[in-house]
Structure formats: structure tokens, C-alpha cells
Amino acid sequence: MTSLEQTHAKPQRRTFFVADLKCYMCGSVTGSIESEQSLTGIAGAGNPVLLRYAGRDEAVQVANWRRLRCDRCGGPLFLDETDVVTRRYEDYNWLDERPRRGRPPKRLIEERRRERELLESQAA
Ligand SMILES: [Zn+2]
């Protein structure tokens, strides 16, 4: 079964259902929610979702968004602009992606030096 190995090596893809939570009464957007399960229909009822309040970065887990009310007027909320997004998660070596500090890493300088030397020796 080589196909199994291939899928394993590929970057992981996860599908998220995202939507804005909007107020029926005043139309203000409370925030956006996302879930790996469908947000609409019976299947989406009662699933915990991730809620990101408008203007804030951190997300909170919400057991049932249908219980939430508008911050401004207390009106009921509905899902607006539902969308499906696919995100890629790759096996990533975060240590290699450290912020640069103005100059290339030693390893790279060394590589370039060797390349230059090689070119010079060829030119001679
Ligand atoms: Zn409202």
C-alpha cells in the first residue's frame, strides 16, 4: 500500500465552515465563527464552534452559538456569509523559520562563499 504513504507525506488539508454572526435586529456583526462541522442544518445544531469576536484576535469556544445574543441590542443572531475554507497544515520545522536578524545565517554565508570560490576557480 504505497498510496497510504503518499497521503501521509502530503500536507494535511482541513476544511472549515466559517460564517459571520449577525444580529437580526440591528445588523451588527458580533463576530465570526468557524467549525469543522457544517454550521447550518440539523447537523450543525449544538456543535461547539470557535467564535472570534469582531475586532479581537483570540477565539473562544462556544458550545451553542444559537444561544448567543447581540452585544449591542440583545437581538437574536443569524449566520451571514457562510463559507467553506480549506487550510493546509504542513509538517513544518518552525526552527528553520526564525525571524531574520538582518543578516543571512552562517550556513548560507558559507554556501555562498563556496559558490563564489568555485566560480572564481573555474574562471581562472
Ligand atoms: Zn443587535
Coordinates of N, CA and C and ligand atoms in Angstrom, one line a residue:
M1 N 0.8 -1.2 0.0 CA 0.0 0.0 0.0 C 0.9 1.3 0.0
T2 N 1.3 1.7 -1.2 CA 2.1 2.9 -1.3 C 1.3 4.1 -1.2
S3 N 0.0 4.0 -1.6 CA -0.9 5.2 -1.6 C -1.1 5.7 -0.2
L4 N -1.0 4.9 0.8 CA -1.2 5.3 2.2 C 0.0 6.2 2.6
E5 N 1.2 5.8 2.1 CA 2.4 6.5 2.5 C 2.3 7.9 1.8
Q6 N 1.8 7.9 0.6 CA 1.8 9.2 -0.1 C 0.9 10.2 0.5
T7 N -0.3 9.7 0.9 CA -1.2 10.6 1.6 C -0.6 11.1 2.9
H8 N 0.2 10.3 3.5 CA 0.7 10.7 4.8 C 1.8 11.8 4.6
A9 N 2.5 11.7 3.5 CA 3.5 12.7 3.2 C 3.0 14.1 2.8
K10 N 1.8 14.0 2.3 CA 1.2 15.3 1.8 C 0.8 16.2 2.9
P11 N 0.8 17.5 2.6 CA 0.3 18.4 3.6 C -1.2 18.1 4.0
Q12 N -1.5 18.2 5.2 CA -2.8 17.9 5.7 C -3.8 19.0 5.3
R13 N -4.9 18.7 4.8 CA -5.9 19.7 4.5 C -7.1 19.5 5.4
R14 N -7.5 20.6 6.0 CA -8.7 20.5 6.8 C -9.7 21.6 6.3
T15 N -10.9 21.2 6.3 CA -12.0 22.0 5.8 C -12.7 22.7 7.0
F16 N -12.9 23.9 6.9 CA -13.6 24.7 8.0 C -14.8 25.4 7.4
F17 N -15.9 25.3 8.1 CA -17.1 26.1 7.8 C -17.0 27.4 8.6
V18 N -17.0 28.5 7.9 CA -16.9 29.8 8.6 C -18.2 30.6 8.2
A19 N -18.5 31.5 9.1 CA -19.7 32.4 8.9 C -19.6 33.6 9.8
D20 N -20.2 34.7 9.4 CA -20.3 35.8 10.3 C -21.6 35.7 11.2
L21 N -21.5 36.1 12.4 CA -22.7 36.1 13.3 C -23.2 37.5 13.2
K22 N -24.4 37.6 12.7 CA -25.0 38.9 12.5 C -26.3 39.0 13.3
C23 N -26.6 40.2 13.7 CA -27.8 40.4 14.5 C -29.0 40.7 13.6
Y24 N -30.1 40.0 13.9 CA -31.4 40.2 13.2 C -31.9 41.6 13.3
M25 N -31.7 42.1 14.5 CA -32.4 43.4 14.9 C -31.6 44.6 14.4
C26 N -30.3 44.7 14.7 CA -29.6 45.9 14.3 C -28.6 45.7 13.2
G27 N -28.4 44.4 12.9 CA -27.5 44.1 11.7 C -26.0 44.2 12.0
S28 N -25.6 44.4 13.3 CA -24.2 44.5 13.6 C -23.6 43.1 13.7
V29 N -22.4 43.0 13.3 CA -21.7 41.7 13.3 C -21.0 41.5 14.7
T30 N -21.5 40.4 15.4 CA -20.9 40.1 16.7 C -19.5 39.5 16.5
G31 N -19.3 38.7 15.5 CA -18.0 38.1 15.3 C -18.2 37.0 14.2
S32 N -17.1 36.3 14.0 CA -17.2 35.2 13.1 C -17.0 33.9 13.8
I33 N -17.6 32.9 13.3 CA -17.5 31.5 13.9 C -16.9 30.6 12.9
E34 N -16.3 29.6 13.3 CA -15.8 28.5 12.5 C -15.9 27.2 13.1
S35 N -16.1 26.1 12.3 CA -16.3 24.8 12.8 C -15.8 23.8 11.7
E36 N -15.4 22.7 12.1 CA -15.1 21.6 11.2 C -16.4 20.9 10.7
Q37 N -17.4 21.1 11.5 CA -18.7 20.5 11.1 C -19.6 21.6 10.4
S38 N -20.5 21.2 9.6 CA -21.4 22.1 9.0 C -22.1 23.0 10.0
L39 N -22.2 24.3 9.7 CA -22.8 25.2 10.6 C -24.3 25.3 10.5
T40 N -24.8 24.9 9.3 CA -26.2 25.0 9.0 C -26.9 23.7 9.1
G41 N -28.2 23.7 9.2 CA -29.0 22.5 9.2 C -28.9 21.8 10.5
I42 N -29.6 20.6 10.5 CA -29.7 19.9 11.8 C -28.3 19.4 12.3
A43 N -27.5 19.0 11.3 CA -26.1 18.6 11.6 C -25.3 19.6 12.4
G44 N -25.6 20.9 12.1 CA -24.8 21.9 12.7 C -25.4 22.4 14.0
A45 N -26.5 21.9 14.4 CA -27.1 22.4 15.6 C -26.4 21.8 16.8
G46 N -26.0 22.6 17.8 CA -25.5 22.2 19.0 C -24.0 21.8 18.9
N47 N -23.4 22.0 17.8 CA -22.0 21.7 17.7 C -21.2 22.8 18.3
P48 N -20.1 22.5 19.0 CA -19.3 23.6 19.5 C -18.5 24.2 18.4
V49 N -18.5 25.5 18.4 CA -17.8 26.3 17.4 C -16.8 27.2 18.0
L50 N -15.9 27.7 17.1 CA -14.9 28.7 17.6 C -15.4 30.1 17.2
L51 N -15.5 30.9 18.2 CA -16.1 32.3 17.9 C -15.0 33.3 18.1
R52 N -14.8 34.1 17.1 CA -13.9 35.2 17.2 C -14.7 36.5 17.1
Y53 N -14.7 37.2 18.3 CA -15.4 38.5 18.3 C -14.8 39.5 17.4
A54 N -15.6 40.3 16.8 CA -15.2 41.3 15.9 C -14.2 42.2 16.5
G55 N -13.0 42.4 15.9 CA -12.0 43.3 16.4 C -11.1 42.7 17.4
R56 N -11.3 41.4 17.7 CA -10.4 40.7 18.6 C -9.7 39.6 17.9
D57 N -8.6 39.2 18.4 CA -7.8 38.2 17.7 C -8.1 36.8 18.3
E58 N -8.2 36.8 19.6 CA -8.4 35.4 20.2 C -9.8 34.9 20.0
A59 N -9.8 33.6 19.9 CA -11.1 32.9 19.6 C -11.5 32.2 20.9
V60 N -12.8 32.1 21.1 CA -13.3 31.3 22.3 C -14.2 30.2 21.7
Q61 N -14.2 29.1 22.5 CA -15.1 28.0 22.1 C -16.5 28.3 22.6
V62 N -17.4 28.1 21.8 CA -18.8 28.3 22.1 C -19.6 27.0 21.9
A63 N -20.3 26.5 23.0 CA -21.0 25.2 22.9 C -22.1 25.3 21.9
N64 N -22.9 26.4 21.9 CA -24.0 26.5 21.0 C -24.2 28.0 20.7
W65 N -23.8 28.3 19.5 CA -23.9 29.8 19.1 C -25.3 30.3 19.1
R66 N -26.3 29.4 18.9 CA -27.7 29.8 18.8 C -28.1 30.5 20.1
R67 N -27.4 30.2 21.2 CA -27.8 30.8 22.5 C -27.2 32.2 22.6
L68 N -26.3 32.6 21.8 CA -25.7 33.9 21.9 C -26.6 35.0 21.4
R69 N -26.4 36.1 22.0 CA -27.2 37.3 21.7 C -26.4 38.5 21.3
C70 N -26.9 39.4 20.6 CA -26.2 40.5 20.1 C -25.6 41.4 21.2
D71 N -24.4 41.8 21.1 CA -23.8 42.6 22.1 C -24.4 44.0 22.3
R72 N -24.9 44.5 21.2 CA -25.5 45.8 21.2 C -26.9 45.9 21.7
C73 N -27.7 45.0 21.1 CA -29.2 45.2 21.4 C -29.8 43.9 22.0
G74 N -29.0 42.9 22.1 CA -29.6 41.6 22.7 C -30.5 40.9 21.7
G75 N -30.4 41.2 20.5 CA -31.2 40.6 19.5 C -30.7 39.2 19.1
P76 N -31.5 38.4 18.5 CA -31.0 37.1 18.0 C -30.0 37.2 16.9
L77 N -29.2 36.2 16.8 CA -28.1 36.2 15.7 C -28.4 35.2 14.7
F78 N -27.9 35.5 13.5 CA -28.0 34.5 12.4 C -26.7 34.5 11.7
L79 N -26.6 33.4 10.9 CA -25.3 33.2 10.1 C -25.4 34.0 8.8
D80 N -24.4 34.8 8.6 CA -24.3 35.5 7.4 C -23.0 35.2 6.6
E81 N -23.1 35.2 5.3 CA -21.9 34.9 4.5 C -21.2 33.6 4.9
T82 N -21.9 32.5 5.0 CA -21.3 31.3 5.3 C -20.4 30.9 4.1
D83 N -19.3 30.3 4.5 CA -18.2 30.0 3.5 C -17.5 28.7 4.0
V84 N -16.9 28.1 3.0 CA -16.1 26.9 3.3 C -14.6 27.2 3.0
V85 N -13.8 27.1 3.9 CA -12.3 27.3 3.6 C -11.5 26.0 3.9
T86 N -10.5 25.8 3.1 CA -9.6 24.7 3.2 C -8.3 25.3 3.7
R87 N -7.8 24.7 4.7 CA -6.5 25.2 5.2 C -5.5 24.1 5.1
R88 N -4.3 24.4 4.8 CA -3.2 23.4 4.7 C -2.4 23.4 6.0
Y89 N -2.1 22.3 6.5 CA -1.2 22.1 7.6 C -0.1 21.3 7.1
E90 N 1.1 21.8 7.1 CA 2.2 21.0 6.7 C 3.1 20.7 7.9
D91 N 3.8 19.6 7.7 CA 4.8 19.3 8.7 C 5.9 20.3 8.6
Y92 N 6.0 21.1 9.5 CA 6.9 22.3 9.4 C 7.9 22.3 10.5
N93 N 9.1 22.6 10.0 CA 10.2 22.8 11.0 C 10.3 24.3 11.4
W94 N 9.6 24.6 12.5 CA 9.5 26.0 12.8 C 10.9 26.6 13.2
L95 N 11.8 25.8 13.6 CA 13.1 26.3 13.9 C 13.8 26.9 12.7
D96 N 13.5 26.5 11.5 CA 14.1 27.0 10.3 C 13.5 28.3 9.9
E97 N 12.4 28.7 10.6 CA 11.7 29.8 10.1 C 11.7 31.0 11.2
R98 N 12.9 31.0 11.9 CA 13.0 32.1 12.8 C 13.1 33.4 12.2
P99 N 12.7 34.4 12.8 CA 12.8 35.8 12.2 C 14.2 36.1 11.9
R100 N 14.4 36.7 10.8 CA 15.8 37.1 10.4 C 16.3 38.3 11.1
R101 N 17.6 38.3 11.4 CA 18.1 39.4 12.2 C 19.1 40.2 11.3
G102 N 18.6 40.6 10.1 CA 19.4 41.5 9.3 C 20.5 40.8 8.5
R103 N 20.9 39.7 8.9 CA 22.0 39.1 8.0 C 21.6 37.6 7.8
P104 N 22.0 37.0 6.7 CA 21.7 35.6 6.5 C 22.4 34.7 7.4
P105 N 21.9 33.5 7.7 CA 22.5 32.6 8.6 C 23.9 32.2 8.1
K106 N 24.8 31.9 9.1 CA 26.1 31.5 8.8 C 26.2 30.4 7.7
R107 N 25.3 29.5 7.8 CA 25.3 28.3 6.8 C 25.2 28.9 5.4
L108 N 24.4 29.9 5.2 CA 24.1 30.5 3.9 C 25.3 31.2 3.4
I109 N 25.9 32.0 4.3 CA 27.1 32.7 4.0 C 28.2 31.8 3.5
E110 N 28.4 30.7 4.3 CA 29.4 29.7 3.9 C 29.1 29.1 2.5
E111 N 27.8 28.8 2.3 CA 27.4 28.3 1.0 C 27.8 29.2 -0.2
R112 N 27.4 30.5 0.1 CA 27.7 31.5 -1.0 C 29.2 31.7 -1.2
R113 N 29.9 31.6 -0.1 CA 31.4 31.8 -0.2 C 32.0 30.6 -1.1
R114 N 31.5 29.4 -0.8 CA 32.0 28.3 -1.5 C 31.6 28.4 -3.0
E115 N 30.4 28.8 -3.3 CA 30.0 29.0 -4.7 C 30.8 30.0 -5.4
R116 N 31.1 31.1 -4.7 CA 31.9 32.1 -5.3 C 33.3 31.6 -5.6
E117 N 33.9 30.9 -4.7 CA 35.2 30.3 -4.8 C 35.3 29.4 -6.0
L118 N 34.2 28.6 -6.1 CA 34.1 27.6 -7.2 C 34.1 28.4 -8.6
L119 N 33.3 29.4 -8.6 CA 33.2 30.2 -9.8 C 34.5 30.9 -10.2
E120 N 35.2 31.3 -9.1 CA 36.5 32.0 -9.4 C 37.5 31.0 -9.9
S121 N 37.5 29.8 -9.3 CA 38.5 28.8 -9.7 C 38.2 28.4 -11.2
Q122 N 36.9 28.4 -11.5 CA 36.6 28.0 -12.9 C 37.0 29.1 -13.9
A123 N 36.9 30.3 -13.4 CA 37.2 31.4 -14.3 C 38.7 31.5 -14.5
A124 N 39.5 31.1 -13.5 CA 40.9 31.2 -13.6 C 41.5 30.3 -14.7
Ligands
ZN1 ZN -28.2 43.8 17.6

